[in-house]
XYZ file of C-alpha atoms in Angstrom:
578
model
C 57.383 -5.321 44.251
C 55.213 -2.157 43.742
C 56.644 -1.561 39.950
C 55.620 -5.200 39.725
C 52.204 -5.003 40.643
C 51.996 -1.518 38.564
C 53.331 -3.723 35.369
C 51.051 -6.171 36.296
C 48.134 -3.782 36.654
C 48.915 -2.270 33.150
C 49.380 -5.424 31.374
C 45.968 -7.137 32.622
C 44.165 -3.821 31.797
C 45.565 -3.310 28.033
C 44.813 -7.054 27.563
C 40.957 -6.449 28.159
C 40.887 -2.984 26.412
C 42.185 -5.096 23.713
C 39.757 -7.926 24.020
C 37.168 -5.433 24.202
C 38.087 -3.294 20.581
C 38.799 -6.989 18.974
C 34.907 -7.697 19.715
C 34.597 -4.778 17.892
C 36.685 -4.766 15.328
C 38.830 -8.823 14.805
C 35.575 -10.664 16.526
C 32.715 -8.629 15.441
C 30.049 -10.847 13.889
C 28.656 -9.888 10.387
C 25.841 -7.802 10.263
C 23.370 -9.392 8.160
C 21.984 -12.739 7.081
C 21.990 -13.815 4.130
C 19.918 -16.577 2.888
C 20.114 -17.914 -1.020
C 17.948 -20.433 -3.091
C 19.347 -23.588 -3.856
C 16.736 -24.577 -5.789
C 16.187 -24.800 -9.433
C 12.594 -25.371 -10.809
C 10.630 -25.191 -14.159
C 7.862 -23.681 -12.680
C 6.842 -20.252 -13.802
C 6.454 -18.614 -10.499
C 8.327 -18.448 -7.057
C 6.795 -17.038 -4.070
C 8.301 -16.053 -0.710
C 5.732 -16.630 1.869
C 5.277 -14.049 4.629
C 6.322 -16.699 7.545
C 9.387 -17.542 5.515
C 10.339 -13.197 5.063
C 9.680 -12.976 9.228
C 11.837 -16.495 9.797
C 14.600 -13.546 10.657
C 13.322 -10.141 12.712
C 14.187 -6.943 11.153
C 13.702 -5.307 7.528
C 14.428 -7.773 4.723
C 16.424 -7.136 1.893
C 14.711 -9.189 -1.526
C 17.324 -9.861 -4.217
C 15.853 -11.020 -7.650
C 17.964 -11.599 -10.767
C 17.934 -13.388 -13.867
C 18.882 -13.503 -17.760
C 15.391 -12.942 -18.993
C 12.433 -11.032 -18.149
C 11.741 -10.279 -14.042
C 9.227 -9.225 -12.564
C 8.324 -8.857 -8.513
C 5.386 -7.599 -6.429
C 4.394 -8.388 -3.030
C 0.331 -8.405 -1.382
C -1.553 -10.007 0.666
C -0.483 -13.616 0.871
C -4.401 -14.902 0.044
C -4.744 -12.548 -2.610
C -1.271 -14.041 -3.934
C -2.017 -17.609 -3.543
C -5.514 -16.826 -5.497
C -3.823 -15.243 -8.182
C -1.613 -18.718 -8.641
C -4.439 -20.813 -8.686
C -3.229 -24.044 -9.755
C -0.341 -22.428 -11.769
C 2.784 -24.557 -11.236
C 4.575 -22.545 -8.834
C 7.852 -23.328 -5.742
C 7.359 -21.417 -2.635
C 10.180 -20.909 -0.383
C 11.148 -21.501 3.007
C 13.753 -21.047 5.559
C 16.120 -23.457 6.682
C 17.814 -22.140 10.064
C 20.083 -25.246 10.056
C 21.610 -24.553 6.250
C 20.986 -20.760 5.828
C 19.207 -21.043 3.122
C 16.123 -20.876 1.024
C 14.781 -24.200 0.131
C 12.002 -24.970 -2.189
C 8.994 -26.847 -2.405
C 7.165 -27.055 -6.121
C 2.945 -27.749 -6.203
C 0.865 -26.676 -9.158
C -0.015 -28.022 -12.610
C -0.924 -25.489 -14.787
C 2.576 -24.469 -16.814
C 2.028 -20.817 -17.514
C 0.393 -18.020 -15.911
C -0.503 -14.439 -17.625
C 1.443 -11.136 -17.288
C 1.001 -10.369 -13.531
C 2.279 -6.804 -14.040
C -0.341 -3.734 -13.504
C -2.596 -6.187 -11.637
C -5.104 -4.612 -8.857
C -3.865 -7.397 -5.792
C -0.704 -5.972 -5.891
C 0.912 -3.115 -2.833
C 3.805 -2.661 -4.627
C 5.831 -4.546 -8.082
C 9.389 -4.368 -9.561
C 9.903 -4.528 -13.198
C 13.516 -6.015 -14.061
C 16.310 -7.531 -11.893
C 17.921 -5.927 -8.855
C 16.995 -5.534 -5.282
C 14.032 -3.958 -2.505
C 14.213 -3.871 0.865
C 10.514 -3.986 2.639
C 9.318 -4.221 6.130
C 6.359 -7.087 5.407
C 4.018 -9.036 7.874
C 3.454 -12.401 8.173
C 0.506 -12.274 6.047
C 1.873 -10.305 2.913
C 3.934 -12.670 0.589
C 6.219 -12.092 -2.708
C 5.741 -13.654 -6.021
C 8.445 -13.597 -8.638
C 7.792 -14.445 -12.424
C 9.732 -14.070 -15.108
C 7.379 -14.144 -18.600
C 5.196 -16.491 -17.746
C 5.749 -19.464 -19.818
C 9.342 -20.183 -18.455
C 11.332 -21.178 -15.675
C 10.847 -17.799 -12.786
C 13.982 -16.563 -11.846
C 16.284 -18.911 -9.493
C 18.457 -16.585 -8.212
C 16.899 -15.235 -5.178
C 18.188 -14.357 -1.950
C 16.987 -12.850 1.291
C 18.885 -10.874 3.440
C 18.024 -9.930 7.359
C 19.671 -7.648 9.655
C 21.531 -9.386 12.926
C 21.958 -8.460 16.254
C 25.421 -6.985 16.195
C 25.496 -6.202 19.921
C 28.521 -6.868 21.810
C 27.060 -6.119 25.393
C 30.650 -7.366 26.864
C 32.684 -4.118 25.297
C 31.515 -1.721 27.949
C 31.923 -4.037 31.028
C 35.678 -4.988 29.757
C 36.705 -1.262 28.787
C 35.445 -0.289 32.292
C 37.572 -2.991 33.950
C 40.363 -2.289 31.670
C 40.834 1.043 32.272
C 40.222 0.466 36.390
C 43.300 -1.942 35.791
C 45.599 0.875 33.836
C 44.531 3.412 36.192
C 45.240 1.086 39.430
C 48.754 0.539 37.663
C 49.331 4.601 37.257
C 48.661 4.799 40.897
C 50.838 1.650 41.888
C 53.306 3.518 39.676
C 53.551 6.390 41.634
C 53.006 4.584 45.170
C 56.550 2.844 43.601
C 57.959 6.276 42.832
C 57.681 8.016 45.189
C 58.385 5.263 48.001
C 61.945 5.225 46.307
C 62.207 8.514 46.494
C 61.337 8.786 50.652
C 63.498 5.467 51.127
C 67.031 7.467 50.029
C 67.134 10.065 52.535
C 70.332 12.751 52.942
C 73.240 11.176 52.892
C 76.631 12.336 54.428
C 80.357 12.016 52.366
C 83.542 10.586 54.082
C 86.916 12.801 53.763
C 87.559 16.667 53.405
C 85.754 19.309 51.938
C 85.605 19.302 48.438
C 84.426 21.981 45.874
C 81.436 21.885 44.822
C 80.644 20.080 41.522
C 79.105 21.948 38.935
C 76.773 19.818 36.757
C 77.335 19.766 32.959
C 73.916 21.026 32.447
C 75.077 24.406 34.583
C 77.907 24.887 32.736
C 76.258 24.275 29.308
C 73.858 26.594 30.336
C 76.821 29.316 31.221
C 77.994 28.857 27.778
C 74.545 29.696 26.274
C 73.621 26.460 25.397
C 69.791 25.489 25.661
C 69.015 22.093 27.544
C 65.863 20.850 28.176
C 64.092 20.602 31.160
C 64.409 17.386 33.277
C 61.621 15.391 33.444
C 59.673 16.899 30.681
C 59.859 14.180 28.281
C 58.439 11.779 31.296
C 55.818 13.437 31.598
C 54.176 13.633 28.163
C 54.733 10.071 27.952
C 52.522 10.070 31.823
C 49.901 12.046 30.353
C 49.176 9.905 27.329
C 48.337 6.923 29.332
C 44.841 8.671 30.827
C 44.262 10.352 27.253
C 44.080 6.744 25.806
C 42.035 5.613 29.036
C 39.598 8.474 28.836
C 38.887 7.362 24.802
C 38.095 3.730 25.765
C 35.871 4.861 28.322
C 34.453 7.262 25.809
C 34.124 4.887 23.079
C 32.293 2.128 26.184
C 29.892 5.334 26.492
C 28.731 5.725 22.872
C 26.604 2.862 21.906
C 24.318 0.602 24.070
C 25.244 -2.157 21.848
C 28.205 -2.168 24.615
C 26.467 -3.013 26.953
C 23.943 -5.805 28.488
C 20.614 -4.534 28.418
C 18.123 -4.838 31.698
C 15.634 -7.918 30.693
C 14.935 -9.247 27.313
C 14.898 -7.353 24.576
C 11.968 -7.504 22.344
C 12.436 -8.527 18.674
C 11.161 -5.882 16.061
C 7.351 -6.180 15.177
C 6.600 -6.329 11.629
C 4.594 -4.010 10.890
C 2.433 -3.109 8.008
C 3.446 0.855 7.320
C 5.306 -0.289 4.632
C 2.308 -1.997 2.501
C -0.308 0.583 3.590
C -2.610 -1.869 5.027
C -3.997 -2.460 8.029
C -4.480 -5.928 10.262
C -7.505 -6.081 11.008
C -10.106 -8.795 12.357
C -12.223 -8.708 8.644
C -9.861 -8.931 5.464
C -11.042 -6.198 2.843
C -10.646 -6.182 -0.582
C -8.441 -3.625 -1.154
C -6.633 -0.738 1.245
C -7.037 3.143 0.367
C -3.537 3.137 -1.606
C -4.639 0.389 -3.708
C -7.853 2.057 -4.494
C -5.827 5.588 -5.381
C -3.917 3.717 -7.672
C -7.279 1.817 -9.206
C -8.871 4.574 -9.499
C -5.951 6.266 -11.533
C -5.734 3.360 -14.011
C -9.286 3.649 -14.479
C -9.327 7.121 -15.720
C -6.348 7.097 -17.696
C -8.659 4.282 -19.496
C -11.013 6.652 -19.675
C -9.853 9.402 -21.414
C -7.609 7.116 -24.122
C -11.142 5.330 -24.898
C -12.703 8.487 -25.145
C -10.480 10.344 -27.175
C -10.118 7.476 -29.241
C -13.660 6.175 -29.304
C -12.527 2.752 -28.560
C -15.116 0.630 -27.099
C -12.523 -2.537 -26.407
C -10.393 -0.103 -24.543
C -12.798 0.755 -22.558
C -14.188 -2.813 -21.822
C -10.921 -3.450 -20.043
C -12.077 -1.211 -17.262
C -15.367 -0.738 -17.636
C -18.418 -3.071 -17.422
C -22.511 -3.330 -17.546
C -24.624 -0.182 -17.066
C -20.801 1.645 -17.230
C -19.652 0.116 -20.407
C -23.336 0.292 -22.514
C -23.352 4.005 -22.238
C -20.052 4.143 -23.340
C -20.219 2.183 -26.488
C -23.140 4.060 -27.779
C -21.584 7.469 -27.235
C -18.480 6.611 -28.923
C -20.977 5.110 -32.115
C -23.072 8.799 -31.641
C -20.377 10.704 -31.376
C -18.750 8.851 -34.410
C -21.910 10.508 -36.683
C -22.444 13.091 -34.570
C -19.492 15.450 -33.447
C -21.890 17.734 -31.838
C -22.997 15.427 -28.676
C -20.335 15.101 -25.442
C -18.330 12.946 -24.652
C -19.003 10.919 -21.200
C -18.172 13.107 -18.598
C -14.315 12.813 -17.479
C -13.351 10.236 -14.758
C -11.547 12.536 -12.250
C -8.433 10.673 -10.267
C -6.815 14.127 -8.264
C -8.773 13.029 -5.207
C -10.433 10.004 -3.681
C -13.094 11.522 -1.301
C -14.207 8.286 0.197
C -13.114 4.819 -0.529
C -14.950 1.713 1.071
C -13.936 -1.879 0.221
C -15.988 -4.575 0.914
C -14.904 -7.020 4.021
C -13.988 -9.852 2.328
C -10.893 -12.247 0.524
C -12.644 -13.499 -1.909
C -14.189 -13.047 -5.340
C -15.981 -11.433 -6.742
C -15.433 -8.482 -4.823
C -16.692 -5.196 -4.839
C -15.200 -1.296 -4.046
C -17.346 1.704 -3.809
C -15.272 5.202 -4.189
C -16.396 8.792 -4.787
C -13.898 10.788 -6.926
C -13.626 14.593 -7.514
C -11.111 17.225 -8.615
C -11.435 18.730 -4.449
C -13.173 17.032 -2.313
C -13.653 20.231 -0.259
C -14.729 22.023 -3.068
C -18.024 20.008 -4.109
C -16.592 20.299 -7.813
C -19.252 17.730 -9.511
C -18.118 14.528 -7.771
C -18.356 11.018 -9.207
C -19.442 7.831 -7.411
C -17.943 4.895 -8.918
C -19.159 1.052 -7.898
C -16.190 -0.866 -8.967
C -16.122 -4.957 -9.503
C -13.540 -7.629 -9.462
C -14.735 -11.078 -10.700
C -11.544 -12.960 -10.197
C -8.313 -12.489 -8.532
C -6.655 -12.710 -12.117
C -8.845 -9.701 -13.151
C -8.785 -5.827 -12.752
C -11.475 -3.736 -10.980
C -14.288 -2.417 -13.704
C -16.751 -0.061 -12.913
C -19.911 -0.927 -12.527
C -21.639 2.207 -12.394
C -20.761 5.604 -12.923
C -22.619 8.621 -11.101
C -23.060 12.154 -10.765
C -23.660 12.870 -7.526
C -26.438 15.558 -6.733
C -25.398 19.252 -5.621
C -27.030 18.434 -2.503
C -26.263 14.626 -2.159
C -25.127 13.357 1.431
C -23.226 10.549 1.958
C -24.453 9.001 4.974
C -21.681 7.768 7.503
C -19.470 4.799 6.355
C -16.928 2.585 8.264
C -13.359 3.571 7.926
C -11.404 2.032 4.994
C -9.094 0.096 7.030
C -12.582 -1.793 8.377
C -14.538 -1.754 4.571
C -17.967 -2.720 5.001
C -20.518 -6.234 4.580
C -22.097 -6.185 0.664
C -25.605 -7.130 1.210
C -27.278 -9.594 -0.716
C -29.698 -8.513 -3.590
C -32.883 -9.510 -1.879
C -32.206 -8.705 1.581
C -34.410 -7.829 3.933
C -32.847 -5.643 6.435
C -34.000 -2.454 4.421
C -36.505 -0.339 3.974
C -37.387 -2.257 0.820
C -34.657 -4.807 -0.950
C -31.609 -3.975 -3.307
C -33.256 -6.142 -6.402
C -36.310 -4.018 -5.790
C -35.729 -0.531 -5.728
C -34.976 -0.215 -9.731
C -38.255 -1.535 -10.766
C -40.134 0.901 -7.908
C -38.098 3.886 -8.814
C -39.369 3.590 -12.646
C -43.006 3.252 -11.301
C -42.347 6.790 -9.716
C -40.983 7.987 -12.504
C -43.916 6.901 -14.547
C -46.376 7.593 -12.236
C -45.090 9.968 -9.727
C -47.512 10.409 -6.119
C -49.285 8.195 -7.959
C -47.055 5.425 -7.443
C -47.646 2.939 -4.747
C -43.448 3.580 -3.760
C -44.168 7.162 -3.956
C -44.032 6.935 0.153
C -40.668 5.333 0.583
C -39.067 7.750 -1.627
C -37.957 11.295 -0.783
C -39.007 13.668 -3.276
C -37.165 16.523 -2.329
C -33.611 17.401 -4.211
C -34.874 14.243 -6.620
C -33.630 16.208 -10.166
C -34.755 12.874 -12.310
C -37.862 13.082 -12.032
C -37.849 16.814 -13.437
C -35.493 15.310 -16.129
C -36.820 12.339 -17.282
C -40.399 11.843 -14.830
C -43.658 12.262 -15.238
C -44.081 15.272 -16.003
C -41.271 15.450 -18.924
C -43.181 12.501 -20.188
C -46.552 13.908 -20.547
C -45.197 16.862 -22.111
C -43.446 14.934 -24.797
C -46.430 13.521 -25.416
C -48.123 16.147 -25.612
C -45.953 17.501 -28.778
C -46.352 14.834 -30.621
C -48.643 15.180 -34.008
C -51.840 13.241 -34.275
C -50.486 10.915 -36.815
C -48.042 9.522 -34.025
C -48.050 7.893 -30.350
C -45.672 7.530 -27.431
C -45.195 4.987 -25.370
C -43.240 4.218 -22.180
C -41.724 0.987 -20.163
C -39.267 0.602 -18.078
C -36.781 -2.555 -17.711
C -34.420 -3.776 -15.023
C -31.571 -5.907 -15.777
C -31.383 -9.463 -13.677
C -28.776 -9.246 -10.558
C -27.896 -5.895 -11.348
C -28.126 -3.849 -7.857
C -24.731 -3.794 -5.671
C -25.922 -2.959 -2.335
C -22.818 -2.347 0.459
C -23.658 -1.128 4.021
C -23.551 1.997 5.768
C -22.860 2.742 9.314
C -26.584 2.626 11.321
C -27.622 -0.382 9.318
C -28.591 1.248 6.270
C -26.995 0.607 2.612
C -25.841 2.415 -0.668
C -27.443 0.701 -3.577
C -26.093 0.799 -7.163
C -28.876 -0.089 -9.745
C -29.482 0.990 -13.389
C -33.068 1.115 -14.838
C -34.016 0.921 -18.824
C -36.414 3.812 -19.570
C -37.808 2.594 -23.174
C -39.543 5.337 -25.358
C -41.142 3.886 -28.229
C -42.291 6.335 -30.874
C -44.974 4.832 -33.327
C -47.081 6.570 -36.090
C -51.248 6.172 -35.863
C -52.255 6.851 -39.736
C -51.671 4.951 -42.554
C -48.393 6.266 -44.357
C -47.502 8.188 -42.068
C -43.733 8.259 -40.673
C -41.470 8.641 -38.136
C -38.695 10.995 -38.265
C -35.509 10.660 -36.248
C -33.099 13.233 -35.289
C -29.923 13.642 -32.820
C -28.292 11.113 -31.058
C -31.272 8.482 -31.966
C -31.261 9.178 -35.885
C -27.099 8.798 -35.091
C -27.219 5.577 -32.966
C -30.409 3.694 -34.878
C -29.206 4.889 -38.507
C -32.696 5.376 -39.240
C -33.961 8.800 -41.062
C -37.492 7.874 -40.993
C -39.879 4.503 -40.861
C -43.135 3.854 -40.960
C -43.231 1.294 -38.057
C -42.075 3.111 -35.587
C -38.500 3.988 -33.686
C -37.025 2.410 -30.306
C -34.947 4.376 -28.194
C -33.883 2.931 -24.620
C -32.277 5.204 -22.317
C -29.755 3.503 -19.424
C -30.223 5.339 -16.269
C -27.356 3.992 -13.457
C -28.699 5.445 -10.175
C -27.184 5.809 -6.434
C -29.930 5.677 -3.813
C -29.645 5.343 0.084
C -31.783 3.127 1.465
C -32.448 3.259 5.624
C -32.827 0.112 7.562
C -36.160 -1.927 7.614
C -38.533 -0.377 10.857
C -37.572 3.480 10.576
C -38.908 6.146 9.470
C -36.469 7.283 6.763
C -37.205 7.426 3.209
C -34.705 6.296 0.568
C -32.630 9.126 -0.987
C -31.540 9.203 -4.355
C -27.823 10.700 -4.098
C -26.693 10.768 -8.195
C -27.436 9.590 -11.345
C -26.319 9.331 -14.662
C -28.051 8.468 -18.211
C -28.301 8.716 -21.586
C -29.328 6.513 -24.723
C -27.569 2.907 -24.722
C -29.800 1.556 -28.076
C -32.087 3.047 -30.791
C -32.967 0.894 -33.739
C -36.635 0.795 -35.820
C -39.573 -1.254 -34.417
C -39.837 -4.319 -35.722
């Protein structure tokens, strides 16, 4: 009955170490999810909303192919959906019953432009294949292929799955309780036999004593192996198997059930470098980086080339109109500089403004080292649509001494004010036209109090002072005279930490050169005889100087005087007075 039970023992515990390595092995359920479109559209563009890439925890796995062009990028799902507009486009969803992506098509627009390099995007694939990305629910994918045709139809989606087998552990234990309850029944069994023989006395006369085979072999020389021996290798390798299931039950936690319930991975946004927060913002501080990189590389091909259309594609207003009329000067004139270079090494500060709409607005400053003051650049940088790239605005030279006052952390961006608000010391619209009445007038200026004089190198360059002494050089047979001009809904204002605001504006500074005697003429020379053509005239010359400027400008009620941080300018027209 004992060798029974010990049978017994041993077969029920092999049957659930067996049970337990077929979950692992025979029974184990696939490791990922796999979920492919069955849809075909014509529409130019398929996106993969961010509720349809988290309808699965885990990382997801994006598989794109097709026989012509594809291309792939994922951002922020508003951004994405703006960028559509009312392009014909099938968004996909999830369907848990069927596995499988299913589409929906809205839109009625049949083509959509090149979406590759745009500004809205955290990260795009050029040509078929595969990415695996971590997104939240409110970053999406959009797929074209060139924008007139059909996007690519083969998608699919792959998520991790739970492979867990919590019941492994639990049925190795048991098992090998089961083979080791059978080793002991075993040897209960054994050696019960052995104590139920006892000695045992022969009938009949003495008889010699038998010698065993084994003796006598072993007189002859022979070598015989030792009883048992055999026995007990086969004994031993029972426990050496039991003590690797148990091992292999140790190993993983997957084996086993876990204490409560177990929390399903958090998307989380590392992999798209930005933030969720309570205020969208117009772009995060990789997106600017990369901005600011395509910028200059604009930069120094439209320099080098004197291309004005090459620059217009990243460069606008004040920015652009000092541009064009250096590469025309420069095209006479070898002589005069180029615009200084846009440095990309560094971004030293980058603020976005809060918002997820257009247009939209991104104020960086820019520099070689940031810790080693090496001339840096402040760059106001506009977006008009969601289909179009970030141009800047205005382009300034910060002052050796310039401050930048405290600003809100990237992640957070900051409110744009509106051009005639009045939460400052005097309003964004405003502060153009009374910075040219200081320049023209100096103290004498009625603003003269609510600016801070003091590390202000304009007005040495181009104030009051320069002016009278130009005029002062002048022959008798000519006159100067000077005017200043703002351009219409031209200050960006965005706000500072403490209430306060940086405000981009640019200011015209017109010097009109006319001669006061009959014959008498004009003579041009440098950059004006370059950019006007004109030698000489007897009406008179025009030369208007853009001037893009960076102030600070303290809240209304304190005591704080506006602070001009950089500037940048030099002549934008010259032509003969009509």
């Amino acid at each position: 009955m004992r060798f029974v039970l010990a049978i017994v023992s041993f077969v029920i515990g092999l049957l659930l170490v067996a049970l337990a390595v077929g979950q692992r092995t025979v029974f184990e359920p696939p490791s990922s999810l796999v979920a492919s479109s069955t849809s075909r559209s014509s529409a130019p563009v398929t996106v993969i909303p961010g509720s349809t890439l988290n309808a699965n925890p885990g990382y997801q796995r994006i598989n794109v192919s097709g026989s012509g062009k594809v291309f792939a990028a994922y951002g922020k799902t508003t951004d994405v959906d703006a960028w559509i507009g009312d392009a014909k486009h099938t968004t996909m969803r999830f369907d848990a019953d069927q596995a499988k992506l299913v589409g929906r098509t809205t839109g009625s627009e049949s083509t959509v432009p090149d979406p590759a390099g745009s500004d809205l995007w955290y990260q795009e694939y050029d040509g078929a294949g595969q990415f695996t990305v971590r997104l939240p629910k409110d970053v999406s994918v959009i797929i074209v292929g060139d924008g007139t045709s059909a996007a690519p139809s083969d998608v699919s989606v792959t998520w991790p799955r739970d492979t867990a087998t919590p019941s492994v552990g639990p049925l190795l234990v048991a098992g090998g309780v089961f083979l080791l309850g059978g080793i002991a029944l075993l040897i209960w069994a054994f050696v019960h036999q052995r104590r139920g023989r006892g000695p045992r006395r022969r009938s009949g006369g003495s008889r010699p004593p038998r010698v065993r085979a084994s003796r006598r072999a072993a007189a002859a020389g022979a070598q015989v192996p030792a009883r048992g021996r055999r026995g007990r290798r086969a004994f031993v390798a029972i426990p050496v198997v039991l003590v690797g299931a148990l091992g292999l039950a140790g190993c993983s936690s997957d084996y086993w059930p876990q204490g409560g319930s177990a929390a399903s991975p958090t998307p989380t946004a590392t992999a798209t470098g930005t933030a969720t927060e309570s205020e969208p913002t117009a772009a995060t501080k990789q997106q600017i980086s990369r901005i600011v990189e395509r910028v200059a590389e604009v930069a120094k091909t439209a320099d080098g080339s004197r291309d004005a259309k090459v620059a217009a594609g990243r460069f606008t207003g004040a920015a652009l109109d000092l541009r064009e009329a250096n590469y025309t000067i420069r095209g006479k004139d070898s002589d005069v500089d180029a615009p200084p270079a846009i440095s990309a090494d560094q971004v030293c500060v980058a603020l976005p403004q809060q918002t997820d709409s257009w247009p939209r607005t991104v104020f960086a400053v820019v520099a070689q080292d940031c810790d080693a003051k090496s001339a840096p650049q402040a760059l106001t940088l506009v977006q008009d649509s969601a289909r179009d790239d970030y141009k800047v605005a205005y382009d300034v030279s910060l002052e050796a001494a310039a401050k930048i006052p405290s600003l809100a952390p990237t992640s957070l961006g900051a409110a744009l004010l509106a051009p005639n608000s009045k939460l400052l010391a005097i309003a964004p619209d405003e502060i153009a036209k009374a910075y040219g009445d200081i320049l023209a007038k100096d103290d004498d200026s009625s603003y003269a109090s609510l600016f801070q004089s003091d590390g202000d190198g304009l007005r040495s360059t181009i104030g009051k002072d320069y002016k009278d002494k130009k005029s002062k050089a002048l022959p008798d047979t000519a006159k100067i005279e000077y005017s200043s001009e703002v351009p219409d809904d031209s200050a960006v204002a965005i706000a500072t930490d403490g209430a306060g605001a940086l405000v981009s504006a640019d200011l015209n500074e017109i010097e009109k050169v006319t001669p006061t005697a009959a014959g008498a003429e004009v003579n041009t020379e440098g950059a004006v005889k370059a950019l006007s053509g004109v030698d000489s005239s007897t009406k008179g010359i025009s030369a208007t100087y853009g001037v893009q400027l960076l102030f600070y400008v303290p809240p209304v009620g304190t005591d704080d005087k506006v602070v001009l941080l950089g500037f940048t300018q030099g002549l934008t027209a010259a032509s003969e007075v009509q």
